[in-house]
PDB file of C-alpha atoms in Angstrom:
ATOM      1  CA  UNK A   1      80.567  99.277  72.793  1.00  0.00           C
ATOM      2  CA  UNK A   2      81.219 102.773  71.506  1.00  0.00           C
ATOM      3  CA  UNK A   3      78.808 102.966  68.585  1.00  0.00           C
ATOM      4  CA  UNK A   4      79.850  99.753  66.764  1.00  0.00           C
ATOM      5  CA  UNK A   5      83.350  99.476  68.247  1.00  0.00           C
ATOM      6  CA  UNK A   6      84.088  96.903  70.961  1.00  0.00           C
ATOM      7  CA  UNK A   7      86.133  97.896  74.015  1.00  0.00           C
ATOM      8  CA  UNK A   8      88.306  95.753  76.288  1.00  0.00           C
ATOM      9  CA  UNK A   9      89.425  97.049  79.696  1.00  0.00           C
ATOM     10  CA  UNK A  10      92.712  95.418  80.735  1.00  0.00           C
ATOM     11  CA  UNK A  11      94.031  95.607  84.295  1.00  0.00           C
ATOM     12  CA  UNK A  12      97.665  94.512  84.846  1.00  0.00           C
ATOM     13  CA  UNK A  13      98.317  93.215  88.373  1.00  0.00           C
ATOM     14  CA  UNK A  14     101.390  91.157  89.106  1.00  0.00           C
ATOM     15  CA  UNK A  15     101.842  89.437  92.424  1.00  0.00           C
ATOM     16  CA  UNK A  16     105.225  90.793  93.485  1.00  0.00           C
ATOM     17  CA  UNK A  17     105.530  94.240  95.066  1.00  0.00           C
ATOM     18  CA  UNK A  18     108.538  95.473  97.012  1.00  0.00           C
ATOM     19  CA  UNK A  19     107.140  98.803  98.191  1.00  0.00           C
ATOM     20  CA  UNK A  20     103.906  97.425  99.644  1.00  0.00           C
ATOM     21  CA  UNK A  21     103.768  93.612  99.895  1.00  0.00           C
ATOM     22  CA  UNK A  22     100.567  92.297  98.336  1.00  0.00           C
ATOM     23  CA  UNK A  23      99.727  95.833  97.227  1.00  0.00           C
ATOM     24  CA  UNK A  24      97.183  94.994  94.527  1.00  0.00           C
ATOM     25  CA  UNK A  25      94.898  93.168  96.962  1.00  0.00           C
ATOM     26  CA  UNK A  26      95.746  95.074 100.137  1.00  0.00           C
ATOM     27  CA  UNK A  27      92.502  96.223 101.831  1.00  0.00           C
ATOM     28  CA  UNK A  28      91.626  99.864 101.176  1.00  0.00           C
ATOM     29  CA  UNK A  29      88.611 101.075 103.164  1.00  0.00           C
ATOM     30  CA  UNK A  30      87.250  97.553 103.329  1.00  0.00           C
ATOM     31  CA  UNK A  31      87.972  96.376  99.793  1.00  0.00           C
ATOM     32  CA  UNK A  32      91.109  95.105  98.016  1.00  0.00           C
ATOM     33  CA  UNK A  33      92.906  97.824  96.068  1.00  0.00           C
ATOM     34  CA  UNK A  34      92.264  96.226  92.674  1.00  0.00           C
ATOM     35  CA  UNK A  35      88.501  96.153  93.319  1.00  0.00           C
ATOM     36  CA  UNK A  36      88.257  99.919  92.796  1.00  0.00           C
ATOM     37  CA  UNK A  37      89.702  99.680  89.297  1.00  0.00           C
ATOM     38  CA  UNK A  38      87.550  96.686  88.406  1.00  0.00           C
ATOM     39  CA  UNK A  39      84.484  98.596  89.610  1.00  0.00           C
ATOM     40  CA  UNK A  40      85.299 101.688  87.528  1.00  0.00           C
ATOM     41  CA  UNK A  41      85.788  99.538  84.419  1.00  0.00           C
ATOM     42  CA  UNK A  42      82.567  97.579  84.966  1.00  0.00           C
ATOM     43  CA  UNK A  43      80.563 100.780  85.459  1.00  0.00           C
ATOM     44  CA  UNK A  44      81.795 102.254  82.166  1.00  0.00           C
ATOM     45  CA  UNK A  45      79.022 102.568  79.614  1.00  0.00           C
ATOM     46  CA  UNK A  46      81.415 101.617  76.798  1.00  0.00           C
ATOM     47  CA  UNK A  47      83.514  98.729  78.192  1.00  0.00           C
ATOM     48  CA  UNK A  48      82.427  95.289  76.951  1.00  0.00           C
ATOM     49  CA  UNK A  49      84.793  93.105  78.985  1.00  0.00           C
ATOM     50  CA  UNK A  50      87.042  93.565  82.020  1.00  0.00           C
ATOM     51  CA  UNK A  51      90.123  91.324  82.089  1.00  0.00           C
ATOM     52  CA  UNK A  52      92.889  91.143  84.688  1.00  0.00           C
ATOM     53  CA  UNK A  53      96.305  89.902  83.591  1.00  0.00           C
ATOM     54  CA  UNK A  54      98.189  88.482  86.560  1.00  0.00           C
ATOM     55  CA  UNK A  55     100.658  85.796  87.574  1.00  0.00           C
ATOM     56  CA  UNK A  56      99.070  85.454  91.027  1.00  0.00           C
ATOM     57  CA  UNK A  57      96.340  82.914  91.788  1.00  0.00           C
ATOM     58  CA  UNK A  58      95.329  84.992  94.813  1.00  0.00           C
ATOM     59  CA  UNK A  59      94.904  88.159  92.739  1.00  0.00           C
ATOM     60  CA  UNK A  60      93.013  86.130  90.155  1.00  0.00           C
ATOM     61  CA  UNK A  61      90.608  84.809  92.799  1.00  0.00           C
ATOM     62  CA  UNK A  62      89.997  88.265  94.280  1.00  0.00           C
ATOM     63  CA  UNK A  63      89.510  89.781  90.828  1.00  0.00           C
ATOM     64  CA  UNK A  64      86.912  87.187  89.885  1.00  0.00           C
ATOM     65  CA  UNK A  65      85.004  87.907  93.095  1.00  0.00           C
ATOM     66  CA  UNK A  66      84.681  91.534  92.044  1.00  0.00           C
ATOM     67  CA  UNK A  67      83.529  90.740  88.525  1.00  0.00           C
ATOM     68  CA  UNK A  68      86.662  90.626  86.358  1.00  0.00           C
ATOM     69  CA  UNK A  69      87.616  87.811  84.003  1.00  0.00           C
ATOM     70  CA  UNK A  70      90.896  85.876  84.192  1.00  0.00           C
ATOM     71  CA  UNK A  71      90.885  83.954  80.889  1.00  0.00           C
ATOM     72  CA  UNK A  72      94.639  83.258  81.097  1.00  0.00           C
ATOM     73  CA  UNK A  73      97.526  83.594  83.549  1.00  0.00           C
ATOM     74  CA  UNK A  74     100.486  85.842  82.893  1.00  0.00           C
ATOM     75  CA  UNK A  75     103.815  83.952  82.570  1.00  0.00           C
ATOM     76  CA  UNK A  76     106.503  84.511  85.188  1.00  0.00           C
ATOM     77  CA  UNK A  77     108.905  85.970  82.628  1.00  0.00           C
ATOM     78  CA  UNK A  78     106.544  88.958  82.291  1.00  0.00           C
ATOM     79  CA  UNK A  79     105.986  89.393  86.020  1.00  0.00           C
ATOM     80  CA  UNK A  80     109.359  90.396  87.450  1.00  0.00           C
ATOM     81  CA  UNK A  81     110.402  93.791  88.843  1.00  0.00           C
ATOM     82  CA  UNK A  82     112.125  94.554  85.548  1.00  0.00           C
ATOM     83  CA  UNK A  83     109.236  93.530  83.287  1.00  0.00           C
ATOM     84  CA  UNK A  84     107.696  96.284  81.184  1.00  0.00           C
ATOM     85  CA  UNK A  85     103.971  96.927  81.319  1.00  0.00           C
ATOM     86  CA  UNK A  86     103.725  97.021  77.529  1.00  0.00           C
ATOM     87  CA  UNK A  87     105.133  93.463  77.346  1.00  0.00           C
ATOM     88  CA  UNK A  88     102.316  92.217  79.584  1.00  0.00           C
ATOM     89  CA  UNK A  89      99.748  94.205  77.613  1.00  0.00           C
ATOM     90  CA  UNK A  90     100.851  92.794  74.253  1.00  0.00           C
ATOM     91  CA  UNK A  91     100.914  89.286  75.737  1.00  0.00           C
ATOM     92  CA  UNK A  92      97.356  89.776  77.023  1.00  0.00           C
ATOM     93  CA  UNK A  93      96.175  91.098  73.664  1.00  0.00           C
ATOM     94  CA  UNK A  94      97.702  88.107  71.857  1.00  0.00           C
ATOM     95  CA  UNK A  95      96.240  85.690  74.423  1.00  0.00           C
ATOM     96  CA  UNK A  96      92.778  87.130  73.845  1.00  0.00           C
ATOM     97  CA  UNK A  97      93.197  86.771  70.088  1.00  0.00           C
ATOM     98  CA  UNK A  98      94.255  83.133  70.583  1.00  0.00           C
ATOM     99  CA  UNK A  99      91.019  82.625  72.534  1.00  0.00           C
ATOM    100  CA  UNK A 100      89.053  83.997  69.593  1.00  0.00           C
ATOM    101  CA  UNK A 101      88.244  87.246  71.374  1.00  0.00           C
ATOM    102  CA  UNK A 102      89.230  90.361  69.447  1.00  0.00           C
ATOM    103  CA  UNK A 103      88.269  93.959  70.164  1.00  0.00           C
ATOM    104  CA  UNK A 104      88.630  97.329  68.492  1.00  0.00           C
ATOM    105  CA  UNK A 105      89.896  99.276  71.485  1.00  0.00           C
ATOM    106  CA  UNK A 106      91.960  98.399  74.555  1.00  0.00           C
ATOM    107  CA  UNK A 107      91.792 100.515  77.708  1.00  0.00           C
ATOM    108  CA  UNK A 108      94.668  99.942  80.124  1.00  0.00           C
ATOM    109  CA  UNK A 109      93.754 100.696  83.742  1.00  0.00           C
ATOM    110  CA  UNK A 110      96.409 100.277  86.415  1.00  0.00           C
ATOM    111  CA  UNK A 111      95.123  99.067  89.809  1.00  0.00           C
ATOM    112  CA  UNK A 112      97.315 101.585  91.629  1.00  0.00           C
ATOM    113  CA  UNK A 113      94.899 104.388  90.638  1.00  0.00           C
ATOM    114  CA  UNK A 114      91.856 103.540  92.778  1.00  0.00           C
ATOM    115  CA  UNK A 115      90.259 107.004  92.796  1.00  0.00           C
ATOM    116  CA  UNK A 116      89.409 107.299  89.090  1.00  0.00           C
ATOM    117  CA  UNK A 117      85.709 107.199  88.245  1.00  0.00           C
ATOM    118  CA  UNK A 118      83.815 105.385  85.505  1.00  0.00           C
ATOM    119  CA  UNK A 119      83.146 108.785  83.950  1.00  0.00           C
ATOM    120  CA  UNK A 120      86.922 109.220  83.573  1.00  0.00           C
ATOM    121  CA  UNK A 121      87.092 105.926  81.707  1.00  0.00           C
ATOM    122  CA  UNK A 122      84.235 107.000  79.459  1.00  0.00           C
ATOM    123  CA  UNK A 123      85.783 110.437  78.925  1.00  0.00           C
ATOM    124  CA  UNK A 124      89.092 108.938  77.854  1.00  0.00           C
ATOM    125  CA  UNK A 125      87.342 106.574  75.422  1.00  0.00           C
ATOM    126  CA  UNK A 126      85.349 109.476  73.980  1.00  0.00           C
ATOM    127  CA  UNK A 127      88.577 111.466  73.555  1.00  0.00           C
ATOM    128  CA  UNK A 128      90.090 108.548  71.641  1.00  0.00           C
ATOM    129  CA  UNK A 129      87.260 108.496  69.128  1.00  0.00           C
ATOM    130  CA  UNK A 130      86.834 112.265  68.884  1.00  0.00           C
ATOM    131  CA  UNK A 131      90.528 112.603  67.950  1.00  0.00           C
ATOM    132  CA  UNK A 132      90.396 110.126  65.093  1.00  0.00           C
ATOM    133  CA  UNK A 133      91.510 106.999  67.000  1.00  0.00           C
ATOM    134  CA  UNK A 134      94.681 108.590  68.367  1.00  0.00           C
ATOM    135  CA  UNK A 135      96.088 107.098  71.578  1.00  0.00           C
ATOM    136  CA  UNK A 136      94.974 108.704  74.854  1.00  0.00           C
ATOM    137  CA  UNK A 137      96.771 109.074  78.189  1.00  0.00           C
ATOM    138  CA  UNK A 138      95.152 110.492  81.311  1.00  0.00           C
ATOM    139  CA  UNK A 139      96.922 113.479  82.861  1.00  0.00           C
ATOM    140  CA  UNK A 140      96.577 115.987  85.672  1.00  0.00           C
ATOM    141  CA  UNK A 141      97.765 119.559  85.801  1.00  0.00           C
ATOM    142  CA  UNK A 142     101.311 119.787  87.185  1.00  0.00           C
ATOM    143  CA  UNK A 143     101.344 121.099  90.749  1.00  0.00           C
ATOM    144  CA  UNK A 144     104.639 122.921  90.203  1.00  0.00           C
ATOM    145  CA  UNK A 145     105.106 124.946  87.042  1.00  0.00           C
ATOM    146  CA  UNK A 146     108.369 123.904  85.322  1.00  0.00           C
ATOM    147  CA  UNK A 147     108.810 127.466  84.037  1.00  0.00           C
ATOM    148  CA  UNK A 148     110.360 128.160  87.457  1.00  0.00           C
ATOM    149  CA  UNK A 149     112.490 125.000  87.478  1.00  0.00           C
ATOM    150  CA  UNK A 150     116.245 125.350  87.030  1.00  0.00           C
ATOM    151  CA  UNK A 151     119.170 122.979  86.657  1.00  0.00           C
ATOM    152  CA  UNK A 152     122.683 123.855  87.776  1.00  0.00           C
ATOM    153  CA  UNK A 153     125.800 123.441  85.687  1.00  0.00           C
ATOM    154  CA  UNK A 154     129.181 122.421  87.091  1.00  0.00           C
ATOM    155  CA  UNK A 155     129.849 126.023  88.132  1.00  0.00           C
ATOM    156  CA  UNK A 156     126.589 126.390  90.036  1.00  0.00           C
ATOM    157  CA  UNK A 157     125.003 128.610  87.385  1.00  0.00           C
ATOM    158  CA  UNK A 158     121.250 128.195  86.905  1.00  0.00           C
ATOM    159  CA  UNK A 159     119.704 127.379  83.529  1.00  0.00           C
ATOM    160  CA  UNK A 160     115.952 127.203  82.823  1.00  0.00           C
ATOM    161  CA  UNK A 161     114.418 123.822  82.118  1.00  0.00           C
ATOM    162  CA  UNK A 162     111.799 125.442  79.863  1.00  0.00           C
ATOM    163  CA  UNK A 163     112.964 128.232  77.503  1.00  0.00           C
ATOM    164  CA  UNK A 164     110.152 130.608  78.493  1.00  0.00           C
ATOM    165  CA  UNK A 165     110.507 133.899  80.324  1.00  0.00           C
ATOM    166  CA  UNK A 166     109.450 133.590  83.952  1.00  0.00           C
ATOM    167  CA  UNK A 167     109.086 137.351  84.466  1.00  0.00           C
ATOM    168  CA  UNK A 168     105.304 137.057  84.181  1.00  0.00           C
ATOM    169  CA  UNK A 169     102.519 136.610  86.686  1.00  0.00           C
ATOM    170  CA  UNK A 170     101.963 133.044  87.805  1.00  0.00           C
ATOM    171  CA  UNK A 171      98.399 133.126  86.494  1.00  0.00           C
ATOM    172  CA  UNK A 172      99.725 134.056  83.042  1.00  0.00           C
ATOM    173  CA  UNK A 173     102.178 131.169  82.853  1.00  0.00           C
ATOM    174  CA  UNK A 174     101.332 128.334  80.440  1.00  0.00           C
ATOM    175  CA  UNK A 175      99.830 125.225  81.991  1.00  0.00           C
ATOM    176  CA  UNK A 176     101.701 121.949  82.063  1.00  0.00           C
ATOM    177  CA  UNK A 177     100.377 118.442  82.600  1.00  0.00           C
ATOM    178  CA  UNK A 178     101.735 115.219  84.056  1.00  0.00           C
ATOM    179  CA  UNK A 179     100.792 111.710  82.896  1.00  0.00           C
ATOM    180  CA  UNK A 180      99.105 110.127  85.924  1.00  0.00           C
ATOM    181  CA  UNK A 181      99.083 106.474  84.795  1.00  0.00           C
ATOM    182  CA  UNK A 182      95.368 105.902  85.457  1.00  0.00           C
ATOM    183  CA  UNK A 183      94.025 105.339  81.922  1.00  0.00           C
ATOM    184  CA  UNK A 184      95.488 104.637  78.491  1.00  0.00           C
ATOM    185  CA  UNK A 185      93.363 104.067  75.384  1.00  0.00           C
ATOM    186  CA  UNK A 186      94.808 102.485  72.243  1.00  0.00           C
ATOM    187  CA  UNK A 187      93.899 100.567  69.116  1.00  0.00           C
ATOM    188  CA  UNK A 188      93.653  96.888  70.072  1.00  0.00           C
ATOM    189  CA  UNK A 189      95.511  95.591  67.027  1.00  0.00           C
ATOM    190  CA  UNK A 190      97.905  98.534  66.767  1.00  0.00           C
ATOM    191  CA  UNK A 191      99.783  97.772  69.982  1.00  0.00           C
ATOM    192  CA  UNK A 192     103.327  96.454  69.718  1.00  0.00           C
ATOM    193  CA  UNK A 193     106.299  95.984  72.032  1.00  0.00           C
ATOM    194  CA  UNK A 194     107.562  99.348  70.778  1.00  0.00           C
ATOM    195  CA  UNK A 195     104.424 101.200  71.855  1.00  0.00           C
ATOM    196  CA  UNK A 196     105.097 103.882  74.472  1.00  0.00           C
ATOM    197  CA  UNK A 197     101.803 104.354  76.285  1.00  0.00           C
ATOM    198  CA  UNK A 198     103.061 107.426  78.129  1.00  0.00           C
ATOM    199  CA  UNK A 199     103.664 109.037  74.738  1.00  0.00           C
ATOM    200  CA  UNK A 200     100.063 108.673  73.594  1.00  0.00           C
ATOM    201  CA  UNK A 201      99.385 112.087  72.007  1.00  0.00           C
ATOM    202  CA  UNK A 202      95.855 112.858  73.233  1.00  0.00           C
ATOM    203  CA  UNK A 203      95.316 114.019  76.814  1.00  0.00           C
ATOM    204  CA  UNK A 204      92.352 113.247  79.007  1.00  0.00           C
ATOM    205  CA  UNK A 205      92.596 115.671  81.929  1.00  0.00           C
ATOM    206  CA  UNK A 206      91.599 114.235  85.307  1.00  0.00           C
ATOM    207  CA  UNK A 207      90.927 115.994  88.580  1.00  0.00           C
ATOM    208  CA  UNK A 208      93.746 115.983  91.120  1.00  0.00           C
ATOM    209  CA  UNK A 209      91.712 114.118  93.742  1.00  0.00           C
ATOM    210  CA  UNK A 210      91.134 111.254  91.289  1.00  0.00           C
ATOM    211  CA  UNK A 211      94.735 111.041  90.061  1.00  0.00           C
ATOM    212  CA  UNK A 212      96.569 109.540  93.029  1.00  0.00           C
ATOM    213  CA  UNK A 213      98.928 106.741  91.953  1.00  0.00           C
ATOM    214  CA  UNK A 214      99.798 104.449  94.854  1.00  0.00           C
ATOM    215  CA  UNK A 215     103.504 103.672  94.944  1.00  0.00           C
ATOM    216  CA  UNK A 216     104.267 103.522  98.673  1.00  0.00           C
ATOM    217  CA  UNK A 217     102.533 103.279 102.035  1.00  0.00           C
ATOM    218  CA  UNK A 218     102.219 107.059 102.299  1.00  0.00           C
ATOM    219  CA  UNK A 219     100.219 107.094  99.053  1.00  0.00           C
ATOM    220  CA  UNK A 220      98.065 104.273 100.394  1.00  0.00           C
ATOM    221  CA  UNK A 221      97.288 106.197 103.568  1.00  0.00           C
ATOM    222  CA  UNK A 222      96.515 109.292 101.496  1.00  0.00           C
ATOM    223  CA  UNK A 223      94.033 107.297  99.403  1.00  0.00           C
ATOM    224  CA  UNK A 224      92.364 106.019 102.570  1.00  0.00           C
ATOM    225  CA  UNK A 225      92.048 109.575 103.892  1.00  0.00           C
ATOM    226  CA  UNK A 226      90.479 110.790 100.626  1.00  0.00           C
ATOM    227  CA  UNK A 227      87.992 107.907 100.533  1.00  0.00           C
ATOM    228  CA  UNK A 228      87.063 108.453 104.178  1.00  0.00           C
ATOM    229  CA  UNK A 229      86.069 112.049 103.360  1.00  0.00           C
ATOM    230  CA  UNK A 230      84.005 111.021 100.356  1.00  0.00           C
ATOM    231  CA  UNK A 231      81.035 108.732  99.988  1.00  0.00           C
ATOM    232  CA  UNK A 232      82.761 105.373  99.734  1.00  0.00           C
ATOM    233  CA  UNK A 233      82.146 103.546  96.458  1.00  0.00           C
ATOM    234  CA  UNK A 234      79.647 100.713  96.714  1.00  0.00           C
ATOM    235  CA  UNK A 235      81.816  97.760  95.747  1.00  0.00           C
ATOM    236  CA  UNK A 236      80.210  94.351  95.821  1.00  0.00           C
ATOM    237  CA  UNK A 237      82.038  91.035  95.732  1.00  0.00           C
ATOM    238  CA  UNK A 238      80.292  88.244  93.845  1.00  0.00           C
TER     239      UNK A 238
END
């Protein structure tokens, strides 16, 4: 709860994955990938329930072992390579309502961001409330400043992507941020199939070393290397 407002953490994890087969439950430093996201959600001081929406019985079993609920299974039509995340989120919200479980806030946490901390979850929720219940998306500072980015026309002439003079010191350039996909916070009942989570207006800025989004095996190996250098999270299966 945040004051008197209830909070649901929703983790979408479909079974199919072309880049890394079985990605969501692939072992990462001794624990399945999804366990890190479940752990961060469960450690949040505001989250009331942690639910995984999946079409996979194996993911469901693993998720339960690490403390998440699976009150329903996601239908196959929402679990293909072309399915949109927002479709699965709205389905999950409606399924929870059908079960008589309604919340004020929904926090979407993708399992491919295993390095986020519970304090990031709490910070994003606090940002949501401090900005008058406006949607939040987690971001990190862009590693390359787009002020120096150019596109070429058909004649090979360069044109700036951002209409800002680049004849200034790098340290004086404006900062830009990239949505990292780790955390989205929205009104539970306000979600619709037209909601664009990446266009949530309020930013919660995360550290670079917590913002890795695993898309391929190289990202997976990078996450392993980062975790090996840090104190590994104490994840406990039930």
